[in-house]
């Protein structure tokens, strides 16, 4: 399975933008890039996903490099409620990997007031 | 209803006990999942059900037995567990296992302690 690499931790101040990087140099053409976050004592929460083009939704934006070997999750204005572990995940729908969502180590985001 | 509901939220069981975890969703999702999460670690996939049939078993020990009685309900039956099985057990659902879905929805989990 293709792997992702994320920094262990990042910090931000409240109301500032946050850019969370993810490297996935072994990504294949059919792998979707997914982001989930997990707040303390909760299950993971879907944030955003994309294939090739940049994506925006009410929670965040996803910027995907042209060669797709890296991506960045952008939180436009961090709030205290955004403090969580953010997981960058590649999801393949080929053969035996169909339906599998494998979590990497994730990035712990700390937001300071 | 846009939630996955897991019960109980907390469970303490002895190594000789038999217990079950329950997961329910009413979003019409046809794929359901069980994950196990140890403290400070990412979730690990255990089982995948697609259209009420088990499609993936990630070499999980037989003391964990999943069941999908209908499209809305997923159970995880536990028997003769070990203390190292203590973890947060997460249930998730998605529209399907293909790429046409919009993300997995996770429950808040059952915190299991085996004594």
PDB file of N, CA and C in Angstrom, chain A residues 8-84:
ATOM      1  N   UNK A   8       5.038  15.003  12.853  1.00  0.00           N
ATOM      2  CA  UNK A   8       4.379  14.491  14.050  1.00  0.00           C
ATOM      3  C   UNK A   8       3.479  15.527  14.690  1.00  0.00           C
ATOM      4  N   UNK A   9       3.909  16.785  14.669  1.00  0.00           N
ATOM      5  CA  UNK A   9       3.139  17.819  15.343  1.00  0.00           C
ATOM      6  C   UNK A   9       3.336  19.158  14.659  1.00  0.00           C
ATOM      7  N   UNK A  10       2.344  20.028  14.820  1.00  0.00           N
ATOM      8  CA  UNK A  10       2.410  21.402  14.351  1.00  0.00           C
ATOM      9  C   UNK A  10       1.643  22.269  15.324  1.00  0.00           C
ATOM     10  N   UNK A  11       1.995  23.556  15.324  1.00  0.00           N
ATOM     11  CA  UNK A  11       1.319  24.496  16.201  1.00  0.00           C
ATOM     12  C   UNK A  11       0.844  25.693  15.393  1.00  0.00           C
ATOM     13  N   UNK A  12      -0.210  26.300  15.874  1.00  0.00           N
ATOM     14  CA  UNK A  12      -0.737  27.489  15.226  1.00  0.00           C
ATOM     15  C   UNK A  12      -1.388  28.357  16.276  1.00  0.00           C
ATOM     16  N   UNK A  13      -1.513  29.630  15.946  1.00  0.00           N
ATOM     17  CA  UNK A  13      -2.287  30.527  16.791  1.00  0.00           C
ATOM     18  C   UNK A  13      -3.709  30.611  16.253  1.00  0.00           C
ATOM     19  N   UNK A  14      -4.609  30.880  17.159  1.00  0.00           N
ATOM     20  CA  UNK A  14      -6.008  31.005  16.778  1.00  0.00           C
ATOM     21  C   UNK A  14      -6.178  32.093  15.726  1.00  0.00           C
ATOM     22  N   UNK A  15      -7.089  31.850  14.781  1.00  0.00           N
ATOM     23  CA  UNK A  15      -7.457  32.773  13.717  1.00  0.00           C
ATOM     24  C   UNK A  15      -6.394  32.894  12.623  1.00  0.00           C
ATOM     25  N   UNK A  16      -5.304  32.157  12.743  1.00  0.00           N
ATOM     26  CA  UNK A  16      -4.311  32.148  11.671  1.00  0.00           C
ATOM     27  C   UNK A  16      -4.527  30.954  10.757  1.00  0.00           C
ATOM     28  N   UNK A  17      -4.077  31.051   9.499  1.00  0.00           N
ATOM     29  CA  UNK A  17      -4.192  29.885   8.608  1.00  0.00           C
ATOM     30  C   UNK A  17      -3.193  28.804   9.005  1.00  0.00           C
ATOM     31  N   UNK A  18      -3.565  27.591   8.738  1.00  0.00           N
ATOM     32  CA  UNK A  18      -2.708  26.435   9.024  1.00  0.00           C
ATOM     33  C   UNK A  18      -2.546  25.618   7.745  1.00  0.00           C
ATOM     34  N   UNK A  19      -1.308  25.286   7.452  1.00  0.00           N
ATOM     35  CA  UNK A  19      -1.014  24.445   6.298  1.00  0.00           C
ATOM     36  C   UNK A  19      -0.405  23.135   6.795  1.00  0.00           C
ATOM     37  N   UNK A  20      -1.131  22.056   6.631  1.00  0.00           N
ATOM     38  CA  UNK A  20      -0.661  20.750   7.088  1.00  0.00           C
ATOM     39  C   UNK A  20      -0.166  19.963   5.885  1.00  0.00           C
ATOM     40  N   UNK A  21       1.147  19.655   5.843  1.00  0.00           N
ATOM     41  CA  UNK A  21       1.698  18.982   4.663  1.00  0.00           C
ATOM     42  C   UNK A  21       1.606  17.470   4.757  1.00  0.00           C
ATOM     43  N   UNK A  22       1.628  16.839   3.599  1.00  0.00           N
ATOM     44  CA  UNK A  22       1.630  15.381   3.518  1.00  0.00           C
ATOM     45  C   UNK A  22       2.413  14.973   2.271  1.00  0.00           C
ATOM     46  N   UNK A  23       3.346  14.067   2.431  1.00  0.00           N
ATOM     47  CA  UNK A  23       4.091  13.529   1.295  1.00  0.00           C
ATOM     48  C   UNK A  23       3.612  12.123   0.982  1.00  0.00           C
ATOM     49  N   UNK A  24       3.420  11.857  -0.284  1.00  0.00           N
ATOM     50  CA  UNK A  24       2.976  10.516  -0.724  1.00  0.00           C
ATOM     51  C   UNK A  24       3.629  10.233  -2.070  1.00  0.00           C
ATOM     52  N   UNK A  25       4.940  10.036  -2.022  1.00  0.00           N
ATOM     53  CA  UNK A  25       5.723   9.926  -3.250  1.00  0.00           C
ATOM     54  C   UNK A  25       5.415   8.665  -4.048  1.00  0.00           C
ATOM     55  N   UNK A  26       4.830   7.639  -3.423  1.00  0.00           N
ATOM     56  CA  UNK A  26       4.543   6.391  -4.139  1.00  0.00           C
ATOM     57  C   UNK A  26       3.074   6.301  -4.569  1.00  0.00           C
ATOM     58  N   UNK A  27       2.398   7.412  -4.606  1.00  0.00           N
ATOM     59  CA  UNK A  27       0.980   7.419  -4.962  1.00  0.00           C
ATOM     60  C   UNK A  27       0.783   6.894  -6.376  1.00  0.00           C
ATOM     61  N   UNK A  28      -0.285   6.147  -6.586  1.00  0.00           N
ATOM     62  CA  UNK A  28      -0.588   5.652  -7.917  1.00  0.00           C
ATOM     63  C   UNK A  28      -1.696   6.511  -8.529  1.00  0.00           C
ATOM     64  N   UNK A  29      -1.928   6.307  -9.821  1.00  0.00           N
ATOM     65  CA  UNK A  29      -2.880   7.141 -10.526  1.00  0.00           C
ATOM     66  C   UNK A  29      -4.312   7.020 -10.042  1.00  0.00           C
ATOM     67  N   UNK A  30      -4.633   5.912  -9.379  1.00  0.00           N
ATOM     68  CA  UNK A  30      -6.007   5.708  -8.931  1.00  0.00           C
ATOM     69  C   UNK A  30      -6.200   5.968  -7.443  1.00  0.00           C
ATOM     70  N   UNK A  31      -5.163   6.399  -6.761  1.00  0.00           N
ATOM     71  CA  UNK A  31      -5.261   6.680  -5.323  1.00  0.00           C
ATOM     72  C   UNK A  31      -5.885   8.042  -5.087  1.00  0.00           C
ATOM     73  N   UNK A  32      -6.927   8.062  -4.265  1.00  0.00           N
ATOM     74  CA  UNK A  32      -7.495   9.309  -3.790  1.00  0.00           C
ATOM     75  C   UNK A  32      -6.770   9.740  -2.510  1.00  0.00           C
ATOM     76  N   UNK A  33      -6.641  11.032  -2.323  1.00  0.00           N
ATOM     77  CA  UNK A  33      -6.015  11.595  -1.120  1.00  0.00           C
ATOM     78  C   UNK A  33      -7.131  12.035  -0.181  1.00  0.00           C
ATOM     79  N   UNK A  34      -7.128  11.454   1.006  1.00  0.00           N
ATOM     80  CA  UNK A  34      -8.160  11.750   1.994  1.00  0.00           C
ATOM     81  C   UNK A  34      -7.533  12.386   3.223  1.00  0.00           C
ATOM     82  N   UNK A  35      -8.297  13.241   3.862  1.00  0.00           N
ATOM     83  CA  UNK A  35      -7.910  13.799   5.157  1.00  0.00           C
ATOM     84  C   UNK A  35      -9.040  13.563   6.152  1.00  0.00           C
ATOM     85  N   UNK A  36      -8.652  13.053   7.304  1.00  0.00           N
ATOM     86  CA  UNK A  36      -9.553  12.905   8.425  1.00  0.00           C
ATOM     87  C   UNK A  36      -8.903  13.567   9.641  1.00  0.00           C
ATOM     88  N   UNK A  37      -9.710  13.947  10.608  1.00  0.00           N
ATOM     89  CA  UNK A  37      -9.158  14.447  11.850  1.00  0.00           C
ATOM     90  C   UNK A  37      -9.859  13.759  13.008  1.00  0.00           C
ATOM     91  N   UNK A  38      -9.130  13.660  14.106  1.00  0.00           N
ATOM     92  CA  UNK A  38      -9.687  13.007  15.285  1.00  0.00           C
ATOM     93  C   UNK A  38      -9.477  13.904  16.498  1.00  0.00           C
ATOM     94  N   UNK A  39     -10.586  14.337  17.055  1.00  0.00           N
ATOM     95  CA  UNK A  39     -10.553  15.114  18.285  1.00  0.00           C
ATOM     96  C   UNK A  39     -10.453  14.160  19.463  1.00  0.00           C
ATOM     97  N   UNK A  40      -9.967  14.636  20.595  1.00  0.00           N
ATOM     98  CA  UNK A  40      -9.837  13.758  21.768  1.00  0.00           C
ATOM     99  C   UNK A  40     -11.151  13.079  22.124  1.00  0.00           C
ATOM    100  N   UNK A  41     -11.062  11.788  22.394  1.00  0.00           N
ATOM    101  CA  UNK A  41     -12.211  10.985  22.835  1.00  0.00           C
ATOM    102  C   UNK A  41     -13.326  10.903  21.791  1.00  0.00           C
ATOM    103  N   UNK A  42     -12.986  11.097  20.523  1.00  0.00           N
ATOM    104  CA  UNK A  42     -13.979  10.959  19.461  1.00  0.00           C
ATOM    105  C   UNK A  42     -13.439  10.077  18.344  1.00  0.00           C
ATOM    106  N   UNK A  43     -14.342   9.623  17.490  1.00  0.00           N
ATOM    107  CA  UNK A  43     -13.912   8.893  16.314  1.00  0.00           C
ATOM    108  C   UNK A  43     -13.396   9.863  15.262  1.00  0.00           C
ATOM    109  N   UNK A  44     -12.643   9.358  14.300  1.00  0.00           N
ATOM    110  CA  UNK A  44     -12.165  10.234  13.217  1.00  0.00           C
ATOM    111  C   UNK A  44     -13.319  10.871  12.473  1.00  0.00           C
ATOM    112  N   UNK A  45     -13.061  12.045  11.936  1.00  0.00           N
ATOM    113  CA  UNK A  45     -14.072  12.818  11.216  1.00  0.00           C
ATOM    114  C   UNK A  45     -13.554  13.125   9.824  1.00  0.00           C
ATOM    115  N   UNK A  46     -14.352  12.842   8.819  1.00  0.00           N
ATOM    116  CA  UNK A  46     -13.968  13.140   7.438  1.00  0.00           C
ATOM    117  C   UNK A  46     -13.805  14.644   7.263  1.00  0.00           C
ATOM    118  N   UNK A  47     -12.710  15.053   6.614  1.00  0.00           N
ATOM    119  CA  UNK A  47     -12.482  16.475   6.352  1.00  0.00           C
ATOM    120  C   UNK A  47     -12.651  16.783   4.869  1.00  0.00           C
ATOM    121  N   UNK A  48     -11.902  16.083   4.022  1.00  0.00           N
ATOM    122  CA  UNK A  48     -11.900  16.413   2.600  1.00  0.00           C
ATOM    123  C   UNK A  48     -11.179  15.316   1.834  1.00  0.00           C
ATOM    124  N   UNK A  49     -11.445  15.217   0.554  1.00  0.00           N
ATOM    125  CA  UNK A  49     -10.654  14.303  -0.268  1.00  0.00           C
ATOM    126  C   UNK A  49     -10.595  14.820  -1.692  1.00  0.00           C
ATOM    127  N   UNK A  50      -9.586  14.349  -2.445  1.00  0.00           N
ATOM    128  CA  UNK A  50      -9.434  14.765  -3.830  1.00  0.00           C
ATOM    129  C   UNK A  50      -8.573  13.785  -4.597  1.00  0.00           C
ATOM    130  N   UNK A  51      -8.565  13.957  -5.912  1.00  0.00           N
ATOM    131  CA  UNK A  51      -7.785  13.076  -6.776  1.00  0.00           C
ATOM    132  C   UNK A  51      -6.652  13.837  -7.455  1.00  0.00           C
ATOM    133  N   UNK A  52      -7.004  14.874  -8.208  1.00  0.00           N
ATOM    134  CA  UNK A  52      -5.965  15.631  -8.916  1.00  0.00           C
ATOM    135  C   UNK A  52      -6.107  17.133  -8.714  1.00  0.00           C
ATOM    136  N   UNK A  53      -7.333  17.605  -8.713  1.00  0.00           N
ATOM    137  CA  UNK A  53      -7.548  19.054  -8.620  1.00  0.00           C
ATOM    138  C   UNK A  53      -7.687  19.488  -7.166  1.00  0.00           C
ATOM    139  N   UNK A  54      -7.398  20.758  -6.931  1.00  0.00           N
ATOM    140  CA  UNK A  54      -7.605  21.323  -5.594  1.00  0.00           C
ATOM    141  C   UNK A  54      -9.095  21.277  -5.262  1.00  0.00           C
ATOM    142  N   UNK A  55      -9.383  21.114  -3.989  1.00  0.00           N
ATOM    143  CA  UNK A  55     -10.760  20.942  -3.526  1.00  0.00           C
ATOM    144  C   UNK A  55     -11.017  21.894  -2.367  1.00  0.00           C
ATOM    145  N   UNK A  56     -12.221  22.406  -2.319  1.00  0.00           N
ATOM    146  CA  UNK A  56     -12.636  23.259  -1.196  1.00  0.00           C
ATOM    147  C   UNK A  56     -13.957  22.748  -0.643  1.00  0.00           C
ATOM    148  N   UNK A  57     -14.083  22.810   0.660  1.00  0.00           N
ATOM    149  CA  UNK A  57     -15.396  22.606   1.274  1.00  0.00           C
ATOM    150  C   UNK A  57     -15.501  23.516   2.484  1.00  0.00           C
ATOM    151  N   UNK A  58     -16.585  23.363   3.247  1.00  0.00           N
ATOM    152  CA  UNK A  58     -16.819  24.307   4.339  1.00  0.00           C
ATOM    153  C   UNK A  58     -15.798  24.172   5.452  1.00  0.00           C
ATOM    154  N   UNK A  59     -15.114  23.024   5.513  1.00  0.00           N
ATOM    155  CA  UNK A  59     -14.162  22.807   6.601  1.00  0.00           C
ATOM    156  C   UNK A  59     -12.758  23.246   6.238  1.00  0.00           C
ATOM    157  N   UNK A  60     -12.354  22.988   4.979  1.00  0.00           N
ATOM    158  CA  UNK A  60     -10.947  23.168   4.639  1.00  0.00           C
ATOM    159  C   UNK A  60     -10.766  23.208   3.132  1.00  0.00           C
ATOM    160  N   UNK A  61      -9.524  23.397   2.735  1.00  0.00           N
ATOM    161  CA  UNK A  61      -9.137  23.280   1.333  1.00  0.00           C
ATOM    162  C   UNK A  61      -8.026  22.251   1.218  1.00  0.00           C
ATOM    163  N   UNK A  62      -7.989  21.590   0.091  1.00  0.00           N
ATOM    164  CA  UNK A  62      -6.954  20.601  -0.185  1.00  0.00           C
ATOM    165  C   UNK A  62      -6.226  21.035  -1.441  1.00  0.00           C
ATOM    166  N   UNK A  63      -4.916  21.260  -1.289  1.00  0.00           N
ATOM    167  CA  UNK A  63      -4.086  21.623  -2.423  1.00  0.00           C
ATOM    168  C   UNK A  63      -3.239  20.416  -2.781  1.00  0.00           C
ATOM    169  N   UNK A  64      -3.325  19.977  -4.026  1.00  0.00           N
ATOM    170  CA  UNK A  64      -2.623  18.778  -4.492  1.00  0.00           C
ATOM    171  C   UNK A  64      -1.554  19.205  -5.486  1.00  0.00           C
ATOM    172  N   UNK A  65      -0.332  18.755  -5.260  1.00  0.00           N
ATOM    173  CA  UNK A  65       0.759  19.091  -6.169  1.00  0.00           C
ATOM    174  C   UNK A  65       0.494  18.526  -7.552  1.00  0.00           C
ATOM    175  N   UNK A  66       1.084  19.170  -8.544  1.00  0.00           N
ATOM    176  CA  UNK A  66       0.838  18.763  -9.927  1.00  0.00           C
ATOM    177  C   UNK A  66       1.255  17.312 -10.172  1.00  0.00           C
ATOM    178  N   UNK A  67       2.349  16.879  -9.551  1.00  0.00           N
ATOM    179  CA  UNK A  67       2.789  15.491  -9.706  1.00  0.00           C
ATOM    180  C   UNK A  67       2.117  14.548  -8.710  1.00  0.00           C
ATOM    181  N   UNK A  68       1.263  15.078  -7.891  1.00  0.00           N
ATOM    182  CA  UNK A  68       0.465  14.338  -6.887  1.00  0.00           C
ATOM    183  C   UNK A  68       1.322  13.660  -5.814  1.00  0.00           C
ATOM    184  N   UNK A  69       2.568  14.009  -5.704  1.00  0.00           N
ATOM    185  CA  UNK A  69       3.411  13.362  -4.707  1.00  0.00           C
ATOM    186  C   UNK A  69       3.349  14.056  -3.356  1.00  0.00           C
ATOM    187  N   UNK A  70       2.628  15.117  -3.281  1.00  0.00           N
ATOM    188  CA  UNK A  70       2.419  15.771  -2.000  1.00  0.00           C
ATOM    189  C   UNK A  70       1.099  16.526  -2.032  1.00  0.00           C
ATOM    190  N   UNK A  71       0.594  16.821  -0.857  1.00  0.00           N
ATOM    191  CA  UNK A  71      -0.626  17.609  -0.748  1.00  0.00           C
ATOM    192  C   UNK A  71      -0.581  18.400   0.551  1.00  0.00           C
ATOM    193  N   UNK A  72      -1.441  19.401   0.625  1.00  0.00           N
ATOM    194  CA  UNK A  72      -1.493  20.260   1.811  1.00  0.00           C
ATOM    195  C   UNK A  72      -2.948  20.498   2.192  1.00  0.00           C
ATOM    196  N   UNK A  73      -3.247  20.234   3.434  1.00  0.00           N
ATOM    197  CA  UNK A  73      -4.560  20.574   3.970  1.00  0.00           C
ATOM    198  C   UNK A  73      -4.482  21.982   4.539  1.00  0.00           C
ATOM    199  N   UNK A  74      -5.398  22.832   4.135  1.00  0.00           N
ATOM    200  CA  UNK A  74      -5.379  24.225   4.564  1.00  0.00           C
ATOM    201  C   UNK A  74      -6.616  24.515   5.401  1.00  0.00           C
ATOM    202  N   UNK A  75      -6.373  24.918   6.640  1.00  0.00           N
ATOM    203  CA  UNK A  75      -7.439  25.442   7.491  1.00  0.00           C
ATOM    204  C   UNK A  75      -7.290  26.956   7.434  1.00  0.00           C
ATOM    205  N   UNK A  76      -8.289  27.640   6.951  1.00  0.00           N
ATOM    206  CA  UNK A  76      -8.108  29.067   6.640  1.00  0.00           C
ATOM    207  C   UNK A  76      -7.994  29.947   7.869  1.00  0.00           C
ATOM    208  N   UNK A  77      -8.725  29.612   8.913  1.00  0.00           N
ATOM    209  CA  UNK A  77      -8.639  30.354  10.174  1.00  0.00           C
ATOM    210  C   UNK A  77      -8.797  29.357  11.304  1.00  0.00           C
ATOM    211  N   UNK A  78      -7.685  29.014  11.920  1.00  0.00           N
ATOM    212  CA  UNK A  78      -7.725  27.988  12.955  1.00  0.00           C
ATOM    213  C   UNK A  78      -8.507  28.471  14.171  1.00  0.00           C
ATOM    214  N   UNK A  79      -9.284  27.552  14.728  1.00  0.00           N
ATOM    215  CA  UNK A  79      -9.960  27.827  15.995  1.00  0.00           C
ATOM    216  C   UNK A  79      -9.493  26.783  17.002  1.00  0.00           C
ATOM    217  N   UNK A  80      -9.812  27.020  18.256  1.00  0.00           N
ATOM    218  CA  UNK A  80      -9.416  26.078  19.292  1.00  0.00           C
ATOM    219  C   UNK A  80     -10.025  24.705  19.042  1.00  0.00           C
ATOM    220  N   UNK A  81     -11.187  24.687  18.404  1.00  0.00           N
ATOM    221  CA  UNK A  81     -11.857  23.416  18.135  1.00  0.00           C
ATOM    222  C   UNK A  81     -11.181  22.618  17.022  1.00  0.00           C
ATOM    223  N   UNK A  82     -10.219  23.241  16.334  1.00  0.00           N
ATOM    224  CA  UNK A  82      -9.483  22.523  15.285  1.00  0.00           C
ATOM    225  C   UNK A  82      -8.306  21.731  15.837  1.00  0.00           C
ATOM    226  N   UNK A  83      -8.032  21.870  17.124  1.00  0.00           N
ATOM    227  CA  UNK A  83      -6.946  21.095  17.735  1.00  0.00           C
ATOM    228  C   UNK A  83      -7.318  19.613  17.694  1.00  0.00           C
ATOM    229  N   UNK A  84      -6.512  18.841  16.968  1.00  0.00           N
ATOM    230  CA  UNK A  84      -6.837  17.436  16.738  1.00  0.00           C
ATOM    231  C   UNK A  84      -5.638  16.752  16.085  1.00  0.00           C
TER     232      UNK A  84
END
